[in-house]
Amino acid sequence: MYAISLGEDGAELCPLEPWQAEEFLNHVDRGREFIGRYNGLPDVVTDLESSRAFLQTYADRTAADTGRLYGIRTDGRLVGAVLFRRLDTAQGIAEAGCWLEPSAVGRGLVTRAVRAIIDWAVEERGIHRVEWWVAAANEPSIAVARRLGMTRDGVLRESYLYRGERHDEEIWSVLAPEWRAGAARPGQVPPDRP
């Protein structure tokens, strides 16, 4: 299996495939409560069969060129993932997302991993706009959008029904020209970003 280095700390970005369902389920179990604060993944991946089905969904999306799923590994252990929930090459739009288990928080793993997949989407697939949809209360995820140089496009009030409660969602984005100009590089986030 191939891996893309995420830096000198040995973190790597790797594909996640259906044959890894048991490892994926173990990862979700380790972070079930933490991940589930804002992400419905733990409600979907509850056993080996549902884990395999989730991974197969993304294998199918990869084959259809409509989505991607990549694992984040530290010391060979799966600790999180980044993905394109939606990849529309005809329209040039992609929606990125992520999650981490608690042991991996605070090391910049998501920012580095999302940077790698945005580079790929913009440079290899011709994506013009990458979106980041996030619950308005999810401050760590909003911080990632800011570090990536994204602009907050707006708030969809009470648009996301999750576990019986309505939540506001923020939409952040970065456009290919901004990305290429370096707006999303470390230390170069424009001061006018909200």
XYZ file of N, CA, C and O in Angstrom:
776
model
N 0.853 -1.178 0.000
C 0.000 0.000 0.000
C 0.896 1.237 0.000
O 1.929 1.263 0.641
N 0.464 2.250 -0.718
C 1.252 3.474 -0.748
C 0.875 4.373 0.420
O -0.199 4.259 1.014
N 1.780 5.279 0.748
C 1.533 6.254 1.804
C 2.177 7.573 1.399
O 3.231 7.580 0.765
N 1.540 8.652 1.779
C 2.071 9.996 1.547
C 2.498 10.539 2.904
O 1.711 10.563 3.847
N 3.736 10.969 2.990
C 4.244 11.524 4.241
C 3.536 12.835 4.555
O 3.325 13.670 3.672
N 3.203 13.000 5.837
C 2.595 14.253 6.295
C 3.579 15.088 7.108
O 3.187 16.038 7.762
N 4.855 14.689 7.104
C 5.851 15.478 7.817
C 6.880 14.639 8.531
O 6.865 13.409 8.477
N 7.756 15.322 9.222
C 8.889 14.687 9.881
C 8.501 13.827 11.081
O 9.314 13.037 11.559
N 7.275 13.961 11.571
C 6.861 13.160 12.730
C 6.437 11.744 12.342
O 6.033 10.952 13.189
N 6.529 11.411 11.057
C 6.197 10.067 10.597
C 4.735 9.846 10.273
O 4.352 8.752 9.857
N 3.892 10.844 10.441
C 2.470 10.690 10.099
C 2.343 10.479 8.599
O 3.115 11.037 7.812
N 1.337 9.666 8.222
C 1.140 9.328 6.824
C -0.332 9.372 6.446
O -1.201 9.163 7.293
N -0.547 9.594 5.177
C -1.880 9.569 4.592
C -1.939 8.364 3.663
O -1.088 8.209 2.794
N -2.937 7.480 3.883
C -3.045 6.230 3.125
C -4.497 6.005 2.720
O -5.413 6.435 3.416
N -4.716 5.268 1.630
C -6.096 4.930 1.281
C -6.697 4.005 2.329
O -5.981 3.272 3.012
N -8.005 4.073 2.473
C -8.751 3.135 3.322
C -9.649 2.321 2.411
O -10.385 2.887 1.602
N -9.596 1.000 2.557
C -10.317 0.106 1.660
C -11.122 -0.914 2.460
O -10.850 -1.140 3.641
N -12.097 -1.555 1.821
C -12.983 -2.485 2.531
C -12.272 -3.611 3.277
O -12.737 -4.034 4.335
N -11.140 -4.066 2.784
C -10.425 -5.147 3.474
C -9.882 -4.702 4.831
O -9.497 -5.529 5.661
N -9.897 -3.408 5.109
C -9.418 -2.874 6.386
C -10.563 -2.617 7.368
O -10.406 -1.884 8.333
N -11.704 -3.253 7.156
C -12.907 -2.978 7.947
C -12.703 -3.210 9.438
O -13.203 -2.434 10.256
N -11.994 -4.242 9.824
C -11.805 -4.508 11.256
C -10.956 -3.419 11.899
O -11.292 -2.900 12.974
N -9.871 -3.044 11.251
C -9.026 -1.973 11.770
C -9.814 -0.660 11.842
O -9.698 0.093 12.819
N -10.618 -0.383 10.813
C -11.418 0.834 10.781
C -12.429 0.850 11.931
O -12.590 1.861 12.620
N -13.095 -0.279 12.162
C -14.048 -0.370 13.270
C -13.345 -0.135 14.606
O -13.860 0.598 15.460
N -12.169 -0.717 14.792
C -11.415 -0.509 16.036
C -11.072 0.963 16.226
O -11.158 1.500 17.339
N -10.707 1.627 15.143
C -10.419 3.065 15.193
C -11.667 3.853 15.612
O -11.609 4.693 16.510
N -12.793 3.575 14.972
C -14.032 4.279 15.312
C -14.401 4.007 16.772
O -14.792 4.930 17.501
N -14.245 2.768 17.223
C -14.556 2.433 18.620
C -13.690 3.230 19.593
O -14.178 3.691 20.626
N -12.410 3.408 19.272
C -11.518 4.175 20.161
C -11.957 5.628 20.276
O -11.749 6.257 21.312
N -12.557 6.174 19.215
C -12.939 7.581 19.236
C -14.427 7.829 19.177
O -14.863 8.956 18.951
N -15.206 6.780 19.395
C -16.658 6.842 19.160
C -17.313 8.081 19.789
O -18.014 8.827 19.111
N -17.122 8.314 21.045
C -17.785 9.447 21.713
C -17.235 10.784 21.203
O -17.987 11.709 20.896
N -15.923 10.873 21.075
C -15.277 12.109 20.636
C -15.670 12.446 19.198
O -16.072 13.572 18.901
N -15.541 11.491 18.303
C -15.881 11.706 16.895
C -17.358 12.073 16.752
O -17.725 12.947 15.974
N -18.200 11.418 17.539
C -19.638 11.595 17.430
C -20.185 12.910 17.929
O -21.382 13.181 17.783
N -19.348 13.765 18.477
C -19.845 15.073 18.922
C -20.423 15.867 17.762
O -21.422 16.557 17.925
N -19.780 15.789 16.594
C -20.232 16.563 15.437
C -20.357 15.732 14.165
O -20.765 16.250 13.134
N -19.985 14.486 14.216
C -19.890 13.650 13.029
C -20.736 12.399 13.234
O -20.602 11.719 14.251
N -21.573 12.072 12.268
C -22.459 10.917 12.377
C -21.808 9.580 12.114
O -22.469 8.538 12.196
N -20.513 9.551 11.833
C -19.823 8.297 11.539
C -20.049 7.213 12.598
O -20.360 6.075 12.247
N -19.934 7.508 13.894
C -20.130 6.452 14.890
C -21.548 5.872 14.909
O -21.743 4.748 15.375
N -22.509 6.614 14.393
C -23.872 6.094 14.306
C -24.037 5.170 13.103
O -24.957 4.363 13.057
N -23.147 5.296 12.128
C -23.200 4.501 10.905
C -22.332 3.255 11.023
O -22.723 2.163 10.618
N -21.136 3.415 11.589
C -20.185 2.311 11.726
C -20.306 1.752 13.144
O -19.737 2.290 14.087
N -21.078 0.671 13.264
C -21.361 0.106 14.584
C -20.863 -1.325 14.766
O -20.783 -1.806 15.883
N -20.563 -1.999 13.656
C -20.084 -3.379 13.719
C -19.256 -3.646 12.466
O -19.097 -2.759 11.614
N -18.741 -4.862 12.346
C -17.862 -5.173 11.225
C -18.568 -5.031 9.874
O -18.002 -4.502 8.918
N -19.802 -5.467 9.803
C -20.548 -5.377 8.550
C -20.752 -3.918 8.118
O -20.550 -3.564 6.954
N -21.146 -3.056 9.059
C -21.361 -1.651 8.709
C -20.039 -0.943 8.419
O -19.989 -0.030 7.584
N -18.968 -1.366 9.065
C -17.651 -0.810 8.779
C -17.240 -1.141 7.348
O -16.799 -0.271 6.587
N -17.409 -2.385 6.973
C -17.081 -2.808 5.606
C -17.956 -2.065 4.590
O -17.479 -1.611 3.554
N -19.236 -1.921 4.899
C -20.152 -1.229 3.983
C -19.749 0.236 3.799
O -19.795 0.767 2.678
N -19.371 0.897 4.891
C -18.942 2.300 4.789
C -17.711 2.411 3.897
O -17.655 3.258 2.993
N -16.726 1.548 4.134
C -15.513 1.577 3.318
C -15.808 1.221 1.869
O -15.213 1.787 0.947
N -16.764 0.316 1.643
C -17.140 -0.040 0.274
C -17.803 1.132 -0.434
O -17.580 1.355 -1.624
N -18.593 1.897 0.296
C -19.214 3.090 -0.288
C -18.148 4.014 -0.858
O -18.289 4.532 -1.967
N -17.064 4.214 -0.089
C -16.012 5.101 -0.578
C -15.152 4.441 -1.651
O -14.640 5.126 -2.544
N -15.021 3.127 -1.624
C -14.343 2.434 -2.731
C -15.139 2.633 -4.017
O -14.570 2.885 -5.088
N -16.465 2.545 -3.908
C -17.333 2.767 -5.065
C -17.247 4.217 -5.552
O -17.217 4.479 -6.757
N -17.204 5.165 -4.608
C -17.081 6.575 -4.994
C -15.731 6.845 -5.654
O -15.653 7.625 -6.607
N -14.693 6.199 -5.150
C -13.377 6.345 -5.779
C -13.428 5.818 -7.209
O -12.953 6.481 -8.139
N -14.017 4.638 -7.390
C -14.124 4.041 -8.732
C -14.953 4.924 -9.667
O -14.657 5.018 -10.859
N -15.967 5.585 -9.122
C -16.823 6.463 -9.927
C -16.270 7.884 -10.034
O -16.854 8.727 -10.711
N -15.162 8.154 -9.324
C -14.536 9.473 -9.302
C -15.479 10.528 -8.727
O -15.540 11.661 -9.195
N -16.212 10.153 -7.664
C -17.139 11.086 -7.018
C -16.833 11.303 -5.533
O -17.571 12.005 -4.844
N -15.767 10.709 -5.021
C -15.377 10.864 -3.625
C -14.087 10.125 -3.356
O -13.628 9.322 -4.183
N -13.489 10.371 -2.194
C -12.255 9.703 -1.785
C -12.230 9.627 -0.262
O -12.786 10.493 0.411
N -11.528 8.618 0.261
C -11.350 8.456 1.703
C -9.913 8.040 1.957
O -9.427 7.087 1.334
N -9.239 8.751 2.869
C -7.849 8.467 3.203
C -7.696 8.393 4.718
O -8.209 9.240 5.447
N -6.945 7.407 5.175
C -6.650 7.280 6.589
C -5.430 8.085 6.978
O -4.492 8.231 6.187
N -5.446 8.587 8.193
C -4.282 9.246 8.774
C -3.678 8.253 9.762
O -4.371 7.763 10.656
N -2.392 7.959 9.596
C -1.707 7.001 10.459
C -0.535 7.677 11.169
O 0.181 8.471 10.569
N -0.374 7.338 12.423
C 0.819 7.713 13.168
C 1.391 6.431 13.736
O 0.658 5.608 14.293
N 2.678 6.238 13.562
C 3.352 5.009 13.988
C 2.623 3.771 13.478
O 2.486 2.776 14.194
N 2.101 3.846 12.264
C 1.414 2.724 11.643
C -0.018 2.507 12.097
O -0.707 1.636 11.582
N -0.480 3.277 13.057
C -1.825 3.097 13.621
C -2.797 4.100 13.007
O -2.501 5.301 12.929
N -3.962 3.610 12.617
C -5.011 4.468 12.069
C -5.588 5.329 13.189
O -6.097 4.805 14.187
N -5.500 6.669 13.042
C -5.964 7.584 14.098
C -6.993 8.590 13.597
O -7.539 9.366 14.378
N -7.248 8.602 12.294
C -8.201 9.561 11.761
C -8.340 9.390 10.267
O -7.762 8.473 9.676
N -9.090 10.295 9.666
C -9.284 10.233 8.221
C -9.653 11.606 7.683
O -10.176 12.463 8.409
N -9.375 11.782 6.413
C -9.850 12.927 5.650
C -10.519 12.364 4.406
O -10.217 11.244 3.980
N -11.422 13.142 3.852
C -12.160 12.615 2.718
C -12.695 13.738 1.861
O -12.752 14.891 2.286
N -13.046 13.360 0.652
C -13.896 14.187 -0.169
C -15.252 13.517 -0.143
O -15.451 12.477 -0.767
N -16.169 14.083 0.616
C -17.535 13.552 0.670
C -18.185 13.661 -0.691
O -19.001 12.833 -1.068
N -17.809 14.710 -1.394
C -18.333 14.955 -2.732
C -17.159 15.420 -3.585
O -16.341 16.237 -3.149
N -17.087 14.874 -4.789
C -16.066 15.268 -5.748
C -16.758 15.337 -7.106
O -17.156 14.316 -7.659
N -16.951 16.550 -7.581
C -17.662 16.763 -8.839
C -16.698 17.450 -9.802
O -16.566 18.682 -9.807
N -16.016 16.637 -10.620
C -15.019 17.205 -11.527
C -15.662 18.001 -12.655
O -15.048 18.932 -13.169
N -16.883 17.655 -13.043
C -17.561 18.411 -14.103
C -17.827 19.848 -13.659
O -17.622 20.796 -14.422
N -18.266 20.021 -12.409
C -18.524 21.355 -11.868
C -17.282 21.977 -11.233
O -17.261 23.170 -10.953
N -16.268 21.144 -10.958
C -15.048 21.646 -10.330
C -15.223 21.964 -8.860
O -14.589 22.881 -8.341
N -16.070 21.185 -8.176
C -16.349 21.429 -6.754
C -16.130 20.145 -5.959
O -16.525 19.059 -6.386
N -15.508 20.303 -4.798
C -15.314 19.181 -3.889
C -15.648 19.643 -2.476
O -15.485 20.819 -2.140
N -16.127 18.712 -1.662
C -16.374 18.997 -0.242
C -15.480 18.096 0.583
O -15.586 16.869 0.528
N -14.573 18.698 1.336
C -13.642 17.956 2.184
C -14.214 17.811 3.585
O -15.039 18.615 4.026
N -13.768 16.787 4.280
C -14.175 16.554 5.661
C -13.100 15.775 6.401
O -12.087 15.379 5.814
N -13.332 15.538 7.692
C -12.304 14.882 8.505
C -12.880 14.353 9.811
O -13.999 14.683 10.186
N -12.078 13.561 10.507
C -12.275 13.217 11.910
C -10.983 12.672 12.461
O -10.108 12.228 11.724
N -10.836 12.721 13.773
C -9.692 12.165 14.491
C -10.182 11.503 15.756
O -11.173 11.927 16.344
N -9.446 10.500 16.205
C -9.699 9.983 17.540
C -8.933 10.866 18.532
O -7.991 11.577 18.137
N -9.318 10.876 19.795
C -8.747 11.827 20.757
C -7.230 11.775 20.882
O -6.590 12.808 21.083
N -6.618 10.601 20.739
C -5.167 10.486 20.908
C -4.377 11.269 19.869
O -3.193 11.543 20.064
N -5.009 11.662 18.780
C -4.304 12.316 17.677
C -4.541 13.822 17.607
O -3.962 14.499 16.756
N -5.348 14.353 18.490
C -5.720 15.771 18.446
C -4.536 16.656 18.847
O -3.729 16.293 19.697
N -4.459 17.817 18.218
C -3.493 18.832 18.630
C -2.133 18.726 17.971
O -1.191 19.405 18.383
N -1.995 17.924 16.939
C -0.701 17.760 16.265
C -0.700 18.295 14.831
O 0.254 18.095 14.097
N -1.790 18.921 14.433
C -1.865 19.466 13.080
C -2.067 18.424 11.999
O -1.882 18.703 10.818
N -2.469 17.220 12.388
C -2.621 16.129 11.423
C -3.696 16.417 10.384
O -3.493 16.184 9.190
N -4.840 16.912 10.820
C -5.927 17.182 9.882
C -5.523 18.287 8.909
O -5.715 18.159 7.695
N -4.936 19.349 9.406
C -4.527 20.442 8.520
C -3.555 19.938 7.465
O -3.713 20.225 6.275
N -2.567 19.161 7.875
C -1.583 18.646 6.916
C -2.224 17.681 5.921
O -1.916 17.709 4.727
N -3.109 16.824 6.414
C -3.755 15.843 5.536
C -4.696 16.511 4.543
O -4.706 16.165 3.354
N -5.484 17.465 5.009
C -6.399 18.156 4.103
C -5.604 18.978 3.097
O -5.969 19.050 1.916
N -4.508 19.570 3.518
C -3.663 20.309 2.575
C -3.219 19.379 1.435
O -3.252 19.758 0.259
N -2.842 18.153 1.768
C -2.387 17.196 0.744
C -3.510 16.842 -0.230
O -3.285 16.793 -1.447
N -4.711 16.628 0.279
C -5.784 16.240 -0.647
C -6.292 17.427 -1.456
O -6.715 17.255 -2.595
N -6.231 18.635 -0.881
C -6.603 19.812 -1.673
C -5.586 20.030 -2.789
O -5.957 20.326 -3.930
N -4.294 19.890 -2.471
C -3.276 20.007 -3.521
C -3.595 19.053 -4.671
O -3.560 19.443 -5.837
N -3.899 17.807 -4.335
C -4.227 16.807 -5.352
C -5.463 17.221 -6.152
O -5.466 17.154 -7.382
N -6.509 17.628 -5.454
C -7.768 17.968 -6.123
C -7.588 19.147 -7.080
O -8.085 19.120 -8.210
N -6.880 20.163 -6.643
C -6.688 21.360 -7.460
C -5.732 21.073 -8.617
O -6.040 21.382 -9.773
N -4.590 20.479 -8.308
C -3.544 20.327 -9.321
C -3.759 19.129 -10.244
O -3.433 19.197 -11.424
N -4.288 18.036 -9.722
C -4.432 16.824 -10.534
C -5.829 16.653 -11.125
O -5.981 16.092 -12.198
N -6.848 17.091 -10.413
C -8.223 16.844 -10.845
C -8.925 18.087 -11.365
O -10.064 18.030 -11.790
N -8.275 19.245 -11.284
C -8.863 20.460 -11.836
C -10.008 21.026 -11.021
O -10.849 21.767 -11.547
N -10.042 20.731 -9.741
C -11.094 21.272 -8.878
C -10.865 22.771 -8.680
O -9.754 23.206 -8.392
N -11.915 23.534 -8.849
C -11.843 24.993 -8.714
C -12.208 25.473 -7.307
O -11.664 26.468 -6.833
N -13.128 24.773 -6.648
C -13.625 25.211 -5.339
C -13.666 24.013 -4.400
O -14.292 22.999 -4.707
N -13.016 24.155 -3.246
C -13.079 23.128 -2.204
C -13.845 23.714 -1.034
O -13.491 24.772 -0.514
N -14.894 23.005 -0.637
C -15.752 23.457 0.460
C -15.459 22.669 1.732
O -15.013 21.518 1.688
N -15.792 23.294 2.853
C -15.631 22.722 4.189
C -16.906 23.067 4.945
O -17.117 24.214 5.309
N -17.794 22.080 5.131
C -19.048 22.291 5.856
C -18.813 21.850 7.298
O -18.334 20.740 7.540
N -19.198 22.711 8.249
C -18.860 22.440 9.640
C -19.968 22.967 10.560
O -20.539 24.026 10.310
N -20.261 22.199 11.607
C -21.190 22.687 12.628
C -20.608 23.957 13.241
O -19.415 24.017 13.548
N -21.438 24.967 13.398
C -20.965 26.263 13.895
C -20.319 26.162 15.271
O -19.481 26.999 15.624
N -20.653 25.150 16.039
C -20.073 24.975 17.375
C -18.756 24.198 17.352
O -18.083 24.104 18.376
N -18.371 23.670 16.214
C -17.177 22.842 16.117
C -15.945 23.728 15.887
O -15.418 23.835 14.779
N -15.485 24.351 16.949
C -14.385 25.314 16.857
C -13.087 24.713 16.327
O -12.395 25.370 15.534
N -12.700 23.486 16.714
C -11.464 22.934 16.143
C -11.523 22.781 14.620
O -10.544 23.043 13.921
N -12.667 22.385 14.093
C -12.798 22.229 12.650
C -12.799 23.582 11.941
O -12.229 23.731 10.852
N -13.391 24.583 12.557
C -13.355 25.936 12.003
C -11.920 26.460 12.002
O -11.483 27.115 11.048
N -11.157 26.113 13.030
C -9.745 26.514 13.083
C -8.959 25.889 11.932
O -8.061 26.528 11.365
N -9.290 24.656 11.560
C -8.640 24.022 10.411
C -8.944 24.824 9.149
O -8.047 25.121 8.356
N -10.209 25.175 8.944
C -10.580 25.968 7.758
C -9.775 27.259 7.701
O -9.277 27.647 6.637
N -9.625 27.913 8.841
C -8.844 29.156 8.871
C -7.381 28.894 8.527
O -6.778 29.640 7.750
N -6.797 27.842 9.126
C -5.390 27.523 8.846
C -5.175 27.185 7.372
O -4.090 27.406 6.837
N -6.193 26.647 6.734
C -6.092 26.318 5.316
C -6.321 27.529 4.411
O -6.246 27.419 3.198
N -6.608 28.670 5.006
C -6.805 29.883 4.220
C -8.177 29.990 3.596
O -8.378 30.753 2.650
N -9.131 29.247 4.125
C -10.484 29.291 3.577
C -11.217 30.542 4.035
O -10.878 31.135 5.057
N -12.216 30.899 3.274
C -13.089 32.030 3.578
C -14.450 31.494 4.012
O -14.961 30.556 3.396
N -15.004 32.085 5.049
C -16.352 31.685 5.466
C -17.360 32.327 4.523
O -17.486 33.532 4.444
N -18.079 31.459 3.811
C -19.063 31.927 2.842
C -20.384 32.294 3.500
O -21.101 33.151 2.994
N -20.716 31.614 4.581
C -21.981 31.908 5.232
C -22.373 30.860 6.238
O -21.662 29.890 6.475
N -23.542 31.086 6.836
C -24.086 30.177 7.845
C -25.470 29.737 7.395
O -26.304 30.568 7.016
N -25.697 28.442 7.434
C -27.025 27.890 7.173
C -27.661 27.646 8.543
O -27.295 26.717 9.256
N -28.591 28.503 8.891
C -29.174 28.452 10.235
C -30.027 27.203 10.405
O -30.898 26.914 9.596
N -29.756 26.478 11.488
C -30.506 25.284 11.895
C -30.755 24.333 10.716
O -31.806 23.714 10.606
N -29.750 24.171 9.878
C -29.903 23.347 8.673
C -29.534 21.883 8.882
O -29.844 21.044 8.041
N -28.885 21.568 9.982
C -28.350 20.230 10.186
C -29.030 19.580 11.393
O -28.814 19.994 12.524
N -29.871 18.598 11.126
C -30.526 17.853 12.198
C -29.614 16.698 12.587
O -29.347 15.808 11.779
N -29.131 16.721 13.816
C -28.191 15.705 14.286
C -28.580 15.274 15.693
O -28.651 16.094 16.596
N -28.876 14.001 15.803
C -29.266 13.406 17.085
C -30.395 14.190 17.758
O -30.373 14.455 18.951
N -31.371 14.564 16.963
C -32.571 15.200 17.475
C -32.493 16.698 17.688
O -33.470 17.314 18.117
N -31.354 17.312 17.417
C -31.204 18.758 17.583
C -30.825 19.397 16.266
O -30.082 18.825 15.474
N -31.309 20.608 16.049
C -30.939 21.368 14.857
C -29.703 22.216 15.173
O -29.629 22.858 16.214
N -28.763 22.202 14.238
C -27.507 22.935 14.397
C -27.282 23.844 13.196
O -27.640 23.501 12.077
N -26.655 24.989 13.464
C -26.209 25.854 12.379
C -24.986 25.213 11.732
O -24.164 24.595 12.407
N -24.866 25.384 10.415
C -23.688 24.929 9.695
C -23.020 26.117 9.022
O -23.694 26.971 8.450
N -21.706 26.159 9.107
C -20.933 27.160 8.383
C -20.368 26.504 7.134
O -19.982 25.338 7.155
N -20.312 27.267 6.063
C -19.669 26.806 4.843
C -18.442 27.682 4.612
O -18.539 28.910 4.567
N -17.303 27.035 4.515
C -16.029 27.679 4.229
C -15.558 27.171 2.878
O -15.920 26.064 2.471
N -14.744 27.939 2.180
C -14.235 27.470 0.895
C -12.906 28.131 0.567
O -12.555 29.180 1.116
N -12.214 27.475 -0.349
C -11.023 28.063 -0.953
C -11.108 27.781 -2.448
O -11.541 26.701 -2.861
N -10.760 28.780 -3.245
C -10.789 28.663 -4.697
C -9.389 28.339 -5.209
O -8.388 28.738 -4.605
N -9.322 27.651 -6.325
C -8.035 27.222 -6.872
C -7.037 28.373 -7.027
O -5.869 28.220 -6.645
N -7.434 29.543 -7.554
C -6.454 30.627 -7.674
C -5.903 31.076 -6.315
O -4.721 31.400 -6.194
N -6.764 31.100 -5.295
C -6.302 31.447 -3.943
C -5.321 30.397 -3.431
O -4.299 30.728 -2.821
N -5.674 29.145 -3.657
C -4.823 28.042 -3.197
C -3.445 28.118 -3.849
O -2.421 28.029 -3.178
N -3.463 28.311 -5.149
C -2.192 28.373 -5.889
C -1.371 29.603 -5.503
O -0.144 29.573 -5.561
N -2.036 30.678 -5.134
C -1.332 31.906 -4.751
C -0.703 31.804 -3.368
O -0.010 32.717 -2.950
N -0.987 30.728 -2.678
C -0.364 30.543 -1.380
C -1.197 30.975 -0.202
O -0.712 30.967 0.925
N -2.459 31.338 -0.436
C -3.312 31.770 0.677
C -3.501 30.668 1.688
O -3.826 30.922 2.840
N -3.298 29.417 1.288
C -3.537 28.301 2.190
C -2.253 27.717 2.753
O -2.263 26.655 3.334
N -1.152 28.376 2.606
C 0.110 27.850 3.112
C 0.342 28.308 4.550
O -0.138 29.363 4.956
N 1.099 27.538 5.313
C 1.331 27.885 6.728
C 1.864 29.303 6.878
O 2.755 29.718 6.146
N 1.292 30.020 7.804
C 1.749 31.364 8.118
C 1.330 32.431 7.123
O 1.713 33.575 7.250
N 0.546 32.067 6.128
C 0.164 33.021 5.092
C -1.332 33.215 4.998
O -1.844 33.578 3.956
N -2.044 32.948 6.070
C -3.495 33.143 6.036
C -3.766 34.646 5.977
O -3.276 35.411 6.793
N -4.502 35.083 4.964
C -4.772 36.514 4.810
C -5.484 37.084 6.034
O -6.326 36.417 6.632
N -5.160 38.310 6.417
C -5.746 38.901 7.618
C -7.239 39.173 7.515
O -7.889 39.350 8.516
N -7.796 39.194 6.316
C -9.207 39.515 6.175
C -10.113 38.299 6.340
O -11.325 38.403 6.214
N -9.562 37.139 6.647
C -10.381 35.949 6.832
C -11.113 36.043 8.178
O -10.518 36.389 9.182
N -12.419 35.716 8.205
C -13.170 35.799 9.457
C -12.716 34.766 10.467
O -12.165 33.777 10.142
